[in-house]
Coordinates of C-alpha atoms and ligand atoms in Angstrom, one line a residue:
X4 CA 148.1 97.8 137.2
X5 CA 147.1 101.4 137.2
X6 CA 147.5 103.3 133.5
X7 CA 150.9 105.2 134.3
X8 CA 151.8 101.9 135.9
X9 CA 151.4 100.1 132.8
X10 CA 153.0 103.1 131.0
X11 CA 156.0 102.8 133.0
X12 CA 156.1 98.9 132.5
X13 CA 156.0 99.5 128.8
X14 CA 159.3 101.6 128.8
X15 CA 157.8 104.1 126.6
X16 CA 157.1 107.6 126.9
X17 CA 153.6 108.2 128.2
X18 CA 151.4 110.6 126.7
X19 CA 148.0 111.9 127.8
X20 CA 145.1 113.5 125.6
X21 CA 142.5 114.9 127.3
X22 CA 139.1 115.0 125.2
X23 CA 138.1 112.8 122.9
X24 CA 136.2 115.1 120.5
X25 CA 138.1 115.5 116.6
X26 CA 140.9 117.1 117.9
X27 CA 141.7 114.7 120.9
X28 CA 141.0 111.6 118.4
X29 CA 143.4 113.0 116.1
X30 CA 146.0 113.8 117.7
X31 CA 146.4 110.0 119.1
X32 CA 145.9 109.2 115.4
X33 CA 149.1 111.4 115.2
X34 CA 151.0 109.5 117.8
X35 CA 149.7 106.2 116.3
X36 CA 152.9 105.4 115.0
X37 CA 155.1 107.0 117.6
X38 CA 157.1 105.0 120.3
X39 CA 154.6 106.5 122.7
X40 CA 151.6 105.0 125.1
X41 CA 148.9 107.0 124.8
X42 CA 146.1 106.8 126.9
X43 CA 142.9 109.7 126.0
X44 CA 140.7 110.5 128.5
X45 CA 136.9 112.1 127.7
X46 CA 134.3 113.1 130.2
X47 CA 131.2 111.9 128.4
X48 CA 130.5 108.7 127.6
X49 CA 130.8 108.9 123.8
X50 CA 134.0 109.8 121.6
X51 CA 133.4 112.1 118.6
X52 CA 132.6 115.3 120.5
X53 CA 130.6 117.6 117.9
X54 CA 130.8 114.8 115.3
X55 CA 127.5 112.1 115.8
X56 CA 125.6 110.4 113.0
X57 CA 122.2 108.4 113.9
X58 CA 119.1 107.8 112.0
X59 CA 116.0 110.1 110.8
X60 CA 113.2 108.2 108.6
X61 CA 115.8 105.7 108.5
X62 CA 118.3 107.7 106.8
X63 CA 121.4 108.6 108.5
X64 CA 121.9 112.2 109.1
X65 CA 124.3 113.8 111.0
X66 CA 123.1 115.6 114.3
X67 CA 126.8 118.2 114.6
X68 CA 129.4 118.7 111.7
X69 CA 128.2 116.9 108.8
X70 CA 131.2 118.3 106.0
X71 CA 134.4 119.5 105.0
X72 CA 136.4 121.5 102.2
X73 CA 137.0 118.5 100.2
X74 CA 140.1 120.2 97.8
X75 CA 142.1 121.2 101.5
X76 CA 144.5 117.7 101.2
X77 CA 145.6 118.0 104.2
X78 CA 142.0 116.8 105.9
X79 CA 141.1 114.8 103.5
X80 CA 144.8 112.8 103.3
X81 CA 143.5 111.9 107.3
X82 CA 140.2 110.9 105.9
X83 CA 141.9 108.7 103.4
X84 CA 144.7 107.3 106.4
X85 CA 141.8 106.4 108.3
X86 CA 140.5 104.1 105.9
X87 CA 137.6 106.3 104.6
X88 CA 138.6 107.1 101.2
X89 CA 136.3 105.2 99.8
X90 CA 133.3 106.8 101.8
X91 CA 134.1 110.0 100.9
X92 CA 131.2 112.2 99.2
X93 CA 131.1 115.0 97.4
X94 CA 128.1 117.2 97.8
X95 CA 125.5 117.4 94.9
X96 CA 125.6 119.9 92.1
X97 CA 123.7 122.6 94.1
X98 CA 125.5 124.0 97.4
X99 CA 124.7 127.3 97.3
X100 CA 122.8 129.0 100.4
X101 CA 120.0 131.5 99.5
X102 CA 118.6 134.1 102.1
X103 CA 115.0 134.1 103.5
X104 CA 114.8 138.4 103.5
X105 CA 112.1 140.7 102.9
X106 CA 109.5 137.9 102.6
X107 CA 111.1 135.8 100.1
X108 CA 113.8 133.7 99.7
X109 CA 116.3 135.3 97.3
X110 CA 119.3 134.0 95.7
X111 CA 122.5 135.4 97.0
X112 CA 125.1 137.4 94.5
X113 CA 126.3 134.9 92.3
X114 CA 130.0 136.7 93.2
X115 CA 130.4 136.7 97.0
X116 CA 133.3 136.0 99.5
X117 CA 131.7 134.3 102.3
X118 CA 128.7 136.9 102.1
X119 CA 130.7 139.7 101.5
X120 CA 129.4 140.5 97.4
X121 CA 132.4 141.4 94.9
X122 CA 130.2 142.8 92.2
X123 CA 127.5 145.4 93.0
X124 CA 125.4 145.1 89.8
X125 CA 125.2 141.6 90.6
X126 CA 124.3 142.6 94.6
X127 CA 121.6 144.9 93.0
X128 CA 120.2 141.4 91.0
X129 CA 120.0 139.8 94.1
X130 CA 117.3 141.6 95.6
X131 CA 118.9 141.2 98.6
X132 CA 119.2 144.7 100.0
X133 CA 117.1 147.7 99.6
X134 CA 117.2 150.6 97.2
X135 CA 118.6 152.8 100.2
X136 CA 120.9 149.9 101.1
X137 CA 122.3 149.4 97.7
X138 CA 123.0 153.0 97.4
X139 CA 125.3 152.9 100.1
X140 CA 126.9 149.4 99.3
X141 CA 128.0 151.5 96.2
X142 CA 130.3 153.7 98.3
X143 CA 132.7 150.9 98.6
X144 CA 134.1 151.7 95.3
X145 CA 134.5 155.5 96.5
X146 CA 136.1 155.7 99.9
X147 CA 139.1 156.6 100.4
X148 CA 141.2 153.3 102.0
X149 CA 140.6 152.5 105.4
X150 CA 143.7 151.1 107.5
X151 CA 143.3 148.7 109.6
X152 CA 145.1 149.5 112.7
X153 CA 145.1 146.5 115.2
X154 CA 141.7 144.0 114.9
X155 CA 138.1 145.3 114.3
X156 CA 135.0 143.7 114.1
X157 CA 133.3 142.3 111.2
X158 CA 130.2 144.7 111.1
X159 CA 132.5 147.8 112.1
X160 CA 134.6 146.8 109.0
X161 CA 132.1 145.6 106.3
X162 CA 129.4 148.2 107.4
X163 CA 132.0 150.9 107.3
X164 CA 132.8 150.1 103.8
X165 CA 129.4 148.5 102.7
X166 CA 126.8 149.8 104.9
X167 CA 124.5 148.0 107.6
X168 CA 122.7 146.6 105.3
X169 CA 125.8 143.9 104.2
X170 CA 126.5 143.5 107.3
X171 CA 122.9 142.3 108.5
X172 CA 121.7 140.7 105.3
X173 CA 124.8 138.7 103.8
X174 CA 127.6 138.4 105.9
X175 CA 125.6 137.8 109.6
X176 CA 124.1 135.2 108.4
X177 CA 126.9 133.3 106.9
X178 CA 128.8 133.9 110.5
X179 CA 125.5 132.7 111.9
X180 CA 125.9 129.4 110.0
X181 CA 129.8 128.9 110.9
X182 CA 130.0 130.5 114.7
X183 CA 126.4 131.0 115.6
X184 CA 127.8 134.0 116.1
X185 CA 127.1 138.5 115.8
X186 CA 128.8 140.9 113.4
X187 CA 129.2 143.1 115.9
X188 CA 131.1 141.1 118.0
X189 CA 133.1 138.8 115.9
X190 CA 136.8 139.5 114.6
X191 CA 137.4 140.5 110.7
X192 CA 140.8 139.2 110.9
X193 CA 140.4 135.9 112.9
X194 CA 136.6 135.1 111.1
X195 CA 137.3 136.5 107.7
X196 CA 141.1 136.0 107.1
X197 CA 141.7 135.6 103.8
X198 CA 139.6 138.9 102.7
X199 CA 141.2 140.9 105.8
X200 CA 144.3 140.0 104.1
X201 CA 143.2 141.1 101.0
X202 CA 141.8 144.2 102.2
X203 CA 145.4 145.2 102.6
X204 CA 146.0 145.5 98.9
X205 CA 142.6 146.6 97.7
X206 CA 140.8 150.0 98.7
X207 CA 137.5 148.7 97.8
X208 CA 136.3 145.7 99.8
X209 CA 134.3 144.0 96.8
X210 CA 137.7 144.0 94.9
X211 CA 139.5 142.9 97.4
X212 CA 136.7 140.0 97.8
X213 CA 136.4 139.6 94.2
X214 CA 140.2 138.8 94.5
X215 CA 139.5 135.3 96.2
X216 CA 136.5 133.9 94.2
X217 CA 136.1 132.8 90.5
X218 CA 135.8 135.4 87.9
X219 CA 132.4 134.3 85.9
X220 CA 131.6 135.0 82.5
X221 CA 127.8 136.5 81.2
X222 CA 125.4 134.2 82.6
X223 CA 127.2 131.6 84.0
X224 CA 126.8 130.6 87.7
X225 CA 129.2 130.2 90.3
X226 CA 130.7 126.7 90.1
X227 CA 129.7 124.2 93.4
X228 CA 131.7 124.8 96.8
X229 CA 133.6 122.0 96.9
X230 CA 132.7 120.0 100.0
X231 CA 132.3 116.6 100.9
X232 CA 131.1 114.0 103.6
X233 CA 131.2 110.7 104.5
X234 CA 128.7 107.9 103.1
X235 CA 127.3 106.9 106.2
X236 CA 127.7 110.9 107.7
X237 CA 130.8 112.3 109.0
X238 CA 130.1 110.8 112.3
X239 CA 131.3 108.1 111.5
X240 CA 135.3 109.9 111.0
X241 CA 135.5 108.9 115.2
X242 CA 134.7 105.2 114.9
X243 CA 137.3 104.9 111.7
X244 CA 140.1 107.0 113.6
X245 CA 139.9 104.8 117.0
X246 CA 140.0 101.8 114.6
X247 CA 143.2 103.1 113.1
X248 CA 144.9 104.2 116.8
X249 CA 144.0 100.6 118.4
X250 CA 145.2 98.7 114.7
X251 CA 148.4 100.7 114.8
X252 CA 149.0 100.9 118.6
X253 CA 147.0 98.1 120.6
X254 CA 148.2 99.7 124.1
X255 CA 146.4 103.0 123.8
X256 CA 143.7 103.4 126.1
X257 CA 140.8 105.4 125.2
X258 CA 139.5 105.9 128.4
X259 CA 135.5 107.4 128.0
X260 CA 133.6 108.7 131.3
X261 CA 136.5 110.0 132.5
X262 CA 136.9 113.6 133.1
X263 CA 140.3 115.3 133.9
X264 CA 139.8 117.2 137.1
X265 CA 143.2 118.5 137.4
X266 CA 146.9 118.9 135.9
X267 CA 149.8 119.5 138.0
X268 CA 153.5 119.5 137.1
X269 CA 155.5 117.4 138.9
X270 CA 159.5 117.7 138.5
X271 CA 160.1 117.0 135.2
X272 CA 156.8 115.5 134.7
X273 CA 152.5 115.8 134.3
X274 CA 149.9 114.2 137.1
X275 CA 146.4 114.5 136.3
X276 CA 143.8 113.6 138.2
X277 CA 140.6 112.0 137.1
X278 CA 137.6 110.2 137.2
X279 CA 134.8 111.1 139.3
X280 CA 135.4 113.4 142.4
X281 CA 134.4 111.1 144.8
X282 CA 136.6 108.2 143.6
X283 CA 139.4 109.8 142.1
X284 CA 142.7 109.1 140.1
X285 CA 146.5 110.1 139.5
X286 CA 147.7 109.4 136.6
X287 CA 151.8 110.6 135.6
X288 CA 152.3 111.4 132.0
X289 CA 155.6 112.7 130.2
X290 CA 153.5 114.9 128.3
X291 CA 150.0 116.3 127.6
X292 CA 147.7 117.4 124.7
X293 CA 144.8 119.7 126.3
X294 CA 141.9 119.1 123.4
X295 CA 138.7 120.7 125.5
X296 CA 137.1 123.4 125.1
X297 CA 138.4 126.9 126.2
X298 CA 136.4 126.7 129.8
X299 CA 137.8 122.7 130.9
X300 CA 141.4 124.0 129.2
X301 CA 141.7 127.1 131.0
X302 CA 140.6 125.0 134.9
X303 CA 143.4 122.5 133.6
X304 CA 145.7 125.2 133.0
X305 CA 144.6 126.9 136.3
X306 CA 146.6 124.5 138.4
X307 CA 149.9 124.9 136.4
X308 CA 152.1 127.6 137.4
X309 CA 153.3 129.9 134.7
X310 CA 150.2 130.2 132.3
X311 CA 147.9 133.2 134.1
X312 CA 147.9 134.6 130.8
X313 CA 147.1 131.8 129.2
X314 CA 144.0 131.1 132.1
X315 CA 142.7 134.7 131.5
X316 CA 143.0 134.8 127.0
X317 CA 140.9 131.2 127.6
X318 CA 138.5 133.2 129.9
X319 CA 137.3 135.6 127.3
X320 CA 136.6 133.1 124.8
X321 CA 132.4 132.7 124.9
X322 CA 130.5 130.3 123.7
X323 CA 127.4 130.1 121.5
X324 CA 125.0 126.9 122.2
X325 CA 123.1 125.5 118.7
X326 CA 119.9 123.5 118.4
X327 CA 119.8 121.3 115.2
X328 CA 116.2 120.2 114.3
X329 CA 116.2 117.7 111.7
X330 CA 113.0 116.7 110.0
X331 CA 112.0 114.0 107.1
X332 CA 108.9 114.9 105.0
X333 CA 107.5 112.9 102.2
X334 CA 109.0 114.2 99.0
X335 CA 105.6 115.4 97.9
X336 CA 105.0 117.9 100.5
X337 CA 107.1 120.5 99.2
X338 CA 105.6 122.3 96.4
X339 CA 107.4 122.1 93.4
X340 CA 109.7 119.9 95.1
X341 CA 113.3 120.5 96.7
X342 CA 115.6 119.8 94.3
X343 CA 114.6 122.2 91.2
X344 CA 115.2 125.5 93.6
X345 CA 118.7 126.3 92.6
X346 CA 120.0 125.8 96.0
X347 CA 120.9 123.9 99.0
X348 CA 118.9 125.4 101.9
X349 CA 118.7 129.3 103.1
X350 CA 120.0 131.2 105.7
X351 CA 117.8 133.6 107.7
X352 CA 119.0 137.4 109.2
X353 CA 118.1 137.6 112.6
X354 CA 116.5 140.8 111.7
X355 CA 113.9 138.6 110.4
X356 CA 113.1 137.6 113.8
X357 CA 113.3 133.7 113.5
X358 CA 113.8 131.5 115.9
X359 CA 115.5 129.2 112.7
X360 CA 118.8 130.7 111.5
X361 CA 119.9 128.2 109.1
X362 CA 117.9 125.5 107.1
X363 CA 120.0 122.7 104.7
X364 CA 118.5 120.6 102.5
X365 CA 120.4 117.3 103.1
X366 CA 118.8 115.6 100.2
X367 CA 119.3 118.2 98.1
X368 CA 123.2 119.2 99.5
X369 CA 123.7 115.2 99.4
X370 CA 121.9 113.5 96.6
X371 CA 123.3 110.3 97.9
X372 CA 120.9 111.0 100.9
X373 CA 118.3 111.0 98.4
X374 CA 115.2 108.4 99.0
X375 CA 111.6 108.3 99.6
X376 CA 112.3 111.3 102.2
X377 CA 113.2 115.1 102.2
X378 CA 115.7 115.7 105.1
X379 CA 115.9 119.0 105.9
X380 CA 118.3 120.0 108.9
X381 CA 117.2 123.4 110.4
X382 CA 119.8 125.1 112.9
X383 CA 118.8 127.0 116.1
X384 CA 120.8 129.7 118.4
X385 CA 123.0 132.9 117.4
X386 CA 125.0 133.7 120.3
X387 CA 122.6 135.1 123.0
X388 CA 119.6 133.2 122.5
X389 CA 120.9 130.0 124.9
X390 CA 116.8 130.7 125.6
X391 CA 115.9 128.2 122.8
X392 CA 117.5 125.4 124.3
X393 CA 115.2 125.6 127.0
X394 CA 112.4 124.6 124.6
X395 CA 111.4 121.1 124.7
X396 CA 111.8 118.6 122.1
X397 CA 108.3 119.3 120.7
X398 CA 108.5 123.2 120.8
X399 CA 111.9 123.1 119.3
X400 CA 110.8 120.5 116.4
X401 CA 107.1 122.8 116.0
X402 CA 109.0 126.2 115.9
X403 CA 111.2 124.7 113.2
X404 CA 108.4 123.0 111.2
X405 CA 106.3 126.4 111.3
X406 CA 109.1 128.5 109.8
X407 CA 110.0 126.3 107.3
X408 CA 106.4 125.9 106.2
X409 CA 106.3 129.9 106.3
X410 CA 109.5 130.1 104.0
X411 CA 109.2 127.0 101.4
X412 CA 105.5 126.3 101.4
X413 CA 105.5 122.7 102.9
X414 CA 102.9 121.2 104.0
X415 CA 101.7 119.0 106.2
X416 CA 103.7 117.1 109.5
X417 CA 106.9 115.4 109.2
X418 CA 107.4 112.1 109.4
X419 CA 110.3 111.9 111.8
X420 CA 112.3 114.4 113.3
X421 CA 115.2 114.8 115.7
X422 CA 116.3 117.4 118.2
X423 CA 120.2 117.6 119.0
X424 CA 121.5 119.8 121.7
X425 CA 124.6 121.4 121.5
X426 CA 125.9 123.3 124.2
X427 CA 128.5 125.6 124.4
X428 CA 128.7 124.4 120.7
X429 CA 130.7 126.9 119.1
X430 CA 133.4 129.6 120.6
X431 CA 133.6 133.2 119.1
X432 CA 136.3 134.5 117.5
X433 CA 135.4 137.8 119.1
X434 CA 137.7 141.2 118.4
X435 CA 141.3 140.2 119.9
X436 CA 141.2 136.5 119.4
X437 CA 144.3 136.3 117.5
X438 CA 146.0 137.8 120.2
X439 CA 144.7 135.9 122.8
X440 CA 145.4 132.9 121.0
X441 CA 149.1 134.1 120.0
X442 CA 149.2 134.6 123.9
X443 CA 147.9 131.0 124.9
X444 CA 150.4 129.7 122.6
X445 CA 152.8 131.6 123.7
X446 CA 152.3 130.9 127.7
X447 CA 151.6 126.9 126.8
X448 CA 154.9 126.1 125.0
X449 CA 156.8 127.7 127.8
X450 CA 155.7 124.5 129.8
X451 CA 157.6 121.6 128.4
X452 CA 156.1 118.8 127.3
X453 CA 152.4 120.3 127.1
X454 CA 150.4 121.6 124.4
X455 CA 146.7 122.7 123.4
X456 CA 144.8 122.1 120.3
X457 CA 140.8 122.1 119.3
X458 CA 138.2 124.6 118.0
X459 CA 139.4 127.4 120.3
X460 CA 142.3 128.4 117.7
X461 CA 142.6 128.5 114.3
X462 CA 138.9 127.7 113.1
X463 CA 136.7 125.9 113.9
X464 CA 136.1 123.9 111.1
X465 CA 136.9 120.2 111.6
X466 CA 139.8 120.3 109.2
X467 CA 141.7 123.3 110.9
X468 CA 140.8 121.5 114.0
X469 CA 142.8 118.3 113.0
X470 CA 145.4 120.1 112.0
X471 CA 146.0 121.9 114.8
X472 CA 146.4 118.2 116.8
X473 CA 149.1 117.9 114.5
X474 CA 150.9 120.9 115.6
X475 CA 150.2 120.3 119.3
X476 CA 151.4 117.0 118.8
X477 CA 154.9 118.0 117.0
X478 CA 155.5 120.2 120.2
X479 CA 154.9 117.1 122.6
X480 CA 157.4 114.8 120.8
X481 CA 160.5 116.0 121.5
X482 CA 159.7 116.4 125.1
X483 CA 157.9 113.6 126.0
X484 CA 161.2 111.2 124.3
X485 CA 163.2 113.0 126.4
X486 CA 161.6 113.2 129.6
X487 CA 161.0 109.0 129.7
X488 CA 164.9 108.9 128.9
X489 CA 165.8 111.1 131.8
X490 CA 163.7 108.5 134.2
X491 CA 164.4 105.8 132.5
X492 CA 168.3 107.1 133.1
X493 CA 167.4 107.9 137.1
X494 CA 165.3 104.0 137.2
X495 CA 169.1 102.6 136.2
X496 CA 166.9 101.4 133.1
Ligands
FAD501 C1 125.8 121.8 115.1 C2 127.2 121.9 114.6 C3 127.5 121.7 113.3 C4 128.8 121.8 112.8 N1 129.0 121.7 111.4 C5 130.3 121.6 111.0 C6 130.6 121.2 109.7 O1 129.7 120.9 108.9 N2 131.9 121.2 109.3 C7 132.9 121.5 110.1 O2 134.1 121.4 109.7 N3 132.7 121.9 111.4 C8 131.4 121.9 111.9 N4 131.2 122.2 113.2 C9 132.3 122.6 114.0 C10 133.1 121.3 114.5 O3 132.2 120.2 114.6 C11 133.7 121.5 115.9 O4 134.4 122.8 115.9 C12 134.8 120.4 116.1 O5 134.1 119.2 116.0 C13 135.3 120.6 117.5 O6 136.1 119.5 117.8 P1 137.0 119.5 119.2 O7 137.5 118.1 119.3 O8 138.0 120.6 119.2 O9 136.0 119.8 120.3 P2 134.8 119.0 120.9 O10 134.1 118.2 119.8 O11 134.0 119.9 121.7 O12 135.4 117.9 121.8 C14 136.0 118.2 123.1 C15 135.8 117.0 124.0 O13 136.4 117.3 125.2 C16 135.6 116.7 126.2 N5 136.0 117.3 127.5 C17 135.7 118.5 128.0 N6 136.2 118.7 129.2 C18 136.9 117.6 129.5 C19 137.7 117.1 130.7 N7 137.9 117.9 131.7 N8 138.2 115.9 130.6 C20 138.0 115.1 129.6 N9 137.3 115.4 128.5 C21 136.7 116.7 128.5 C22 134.2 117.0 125.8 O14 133.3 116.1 126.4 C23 134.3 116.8 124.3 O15 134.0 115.4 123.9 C24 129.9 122.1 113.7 C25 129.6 122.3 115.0 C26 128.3 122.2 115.5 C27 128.0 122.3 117.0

């Protein structure tokens, strides 16, 4: 029996997920308890998507995502449903990032809102900027309000109240780190939301920053960002979810190798075709969950009438590709060792000229990690340098181990390392996205019994991707019950 044969024999509502990364897992963990048959179908031959643990120096280190916000319940109430409460860890007493600038690798502002500093005296004991930079970070507190008339980007915003210097030194880089992505290009509302929203009430934008963080007293340091993983790495979070889905519902097929080549409405239905073009399949479903990137979801979308607005938003959604190099040394080889720095790797501004853009120091961010090994995980490629994935395996891992050396005075080789390739790894939240997303939305729920979730929305953090599987699963429900009552109705069923 073919799948929507079996569907059909099973007198319940089919449902299709197509991609098998976080946000296609979790939305059949969604439907797990739903009187639904689900069947998920991913192209590769792996579940997990961005999320894949495997061993360095025999330790295992994740090669994509490796964390989440551990206090956002939400996520971790999944985690926990899936069985993995137990595994959760929280990162060591040092998280904080420092930046490799000017030569040295400087502690950022004690008071900052996701680079952006709230205090300038304590910018100014950073050392981060120079004198001329400073001066003009200072004008924040003078200018007169700006409005913010429709979206900006993040360096016309911050720079315009800060100065280039912010911009470049601070705030890049932590964009670097989260979207591999440019100031210039990137949204303020849809990258930094919480402080565009805050901007609103404040004039100054280290106030309005300084409204979202901690207030510290003399001396005392920032408290730890509160993030956590999973024992044996958050790659692990697919394997637990899939055991969930097939414990809960046996009949769901998780179908791997199997790209979606098409979608097509038909009356009141879905028919997909898949598998390989030269052997392909149909497949009927009551309803669909799209969980692939923005370029598969918009060709999906392509063949369904109705959602040209939706095709074109998906079409101006780019994608930055990331290199993680991750390398083991012997604890020794770092003078002074890791640990004792005060924080938890560094980021690097691409004015620097790197090739590295981000370094973690997994044994230092994870102490449960911690063994007869440093790990350090170095990341690769800000949007517009796909170049470096065109370096071998042994470039990639040399360029990596040269800067580190340059930056934290380690010596000698490492004693394993890894390269993971990730293409078309992040999308950018570039000046408009919430519009185009709002129009995606918008165009997709017009077609019954059909929704999108994944990285392409809301963030692209893993938690804000699983949630927005929920959603898209909510909006499927309804339709998909009723649809397999109407044919059940028409069968004489
Ligand atoms: C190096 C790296 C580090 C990261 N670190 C973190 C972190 O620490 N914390 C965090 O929260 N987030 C992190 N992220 C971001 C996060 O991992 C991703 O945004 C998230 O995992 C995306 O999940 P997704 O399911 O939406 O997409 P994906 O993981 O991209 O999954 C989509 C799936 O769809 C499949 N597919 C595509 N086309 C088709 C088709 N036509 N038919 C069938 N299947 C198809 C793909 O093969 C893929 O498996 C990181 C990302 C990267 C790259």
């Amino acid at each position: 029996m073919t799948g929507s044969e079996q569907a059909r024999a099973s007198g319940k509502p089919h449902v299709v997920i197509v991609g098998g990364g976080i946000s296609g897992l979790a939305a059949a963990f969604h439907l797990r308890n739903e009187p639904v048959r689900v069947t998920l179908f991913e192209a590769s031959s792996r579940l997990g998507g961005k999320l894949l643990v495997s061993d360095v120096a025999g330790v295992a280190v994740d090669e994509g995502a490796e964390s989440l916000y551990a206090n956002r319940k939400k996520t971790t109430g999944l985690i926990k449903e899936a069985g993995l409460g137990e595994q959760i860890m929280s990162a060591g007493p040092v998280t904080a990032s420092a930046i490799w600038t000017k030569g040295t690798i400087r502690h950022q502002p004690d008071r900052q809102f996701m680079g952006v500093p709230c205090d300038i005296d304590d910018l100014a004991r950073s050392g981060v900027l120079s004198a001329e930079g400073l001066e003009r970070a200072q004008q924040d507190l003078v200018l007169p309000s700006f409005d913010l008339e429709g979206d900006i980007s993040v360096a016309s915003f911050v720079g315009g109240r800060f100065g280039q210097e912010v911009v470049d030194r601070l705030v890049e880089p932590f964009l670097a780190g989260v979207f591999a992505g440019r100031a210039s290009d990137l949204s303020f509302e849809a990258t930094l939301t919480p402080l565009a929203r805050a901007s609103r009430d404040h004039i100054s934008l280290a106030d309005a920053a300084g409204s979202l963080v901690p207030h510290l007293k003399e001396g005392e340091k920032p408290p730890p960002v509160s993030v956590a993983t999973l024992e044996g790495g958050f790659g692990t979070l697919p394997a637990a979810i899939v055991q969930q889905v097939l414990d809960a519902a046996p009949d769901t097929a998780l179908r791997t190798g199997t790209p979606v080549r098409d979608l097509t409405r038909k009356g009141e239905r879905w028919q997909l075709t898949v598998g390989p073009a030269t052997d392909p399949e149909v497949i009927d479903a009551d309803a669909v969950v799209i969980a692939t990137p923005a370029g598969p979801t918009g060709s999906l979308l392509a063949g369904v009438p109705g959602t040209s607005a939706a095709v074109s938003a998906l079409a101006e959604v780019p994608y930055s590709s990331v290199a993680m190099v991750t390398l083991a040394y012997p604890r020794t080889a770092f003078p002074g060792g890791l640990s004792g720095r005060g924080y938890a790797g560094y980021r690097v501004p691409a004015e620097e000229g790197k090739a590295v853009k981000e370094v973690t120091f997994t044994t230092v961010k994870w102490p449960h990690l911690a063994g007869d090994v440093e790990i350090v995980r170095c990341s690769l490629g800000r949007f517009g340098e796909e170049h470096l994935l065109q370096l071998d395996d042994a470039e990639l891992v040399a360029l990596a181990t040269a800067e580190l050396a340059e930056a934290t005075g380690v010596t000698g080789v490492p004693v394993a390392s890894r390269v993971s390739r990730w293409e078309s790894a992040l999308p950018q939240y570039n000046v408009g996205h919430t519009d185009r997303v709002r129009k995606i939305r918008e165009t997709v729920a017009a077609q019954p019994g059909l929704a999108v979730c994944g990285a392409v929305y809301d963030g692209v953090g893993v938690g804000v991707c699983m949630m927005t599987s929920r959603r898209a699963v909510d909006q499927i429900l309804p339709f998909a019950k009723k649809a397999a009552a109407a044919s059940a109705v028409a069968a004489g069923v």
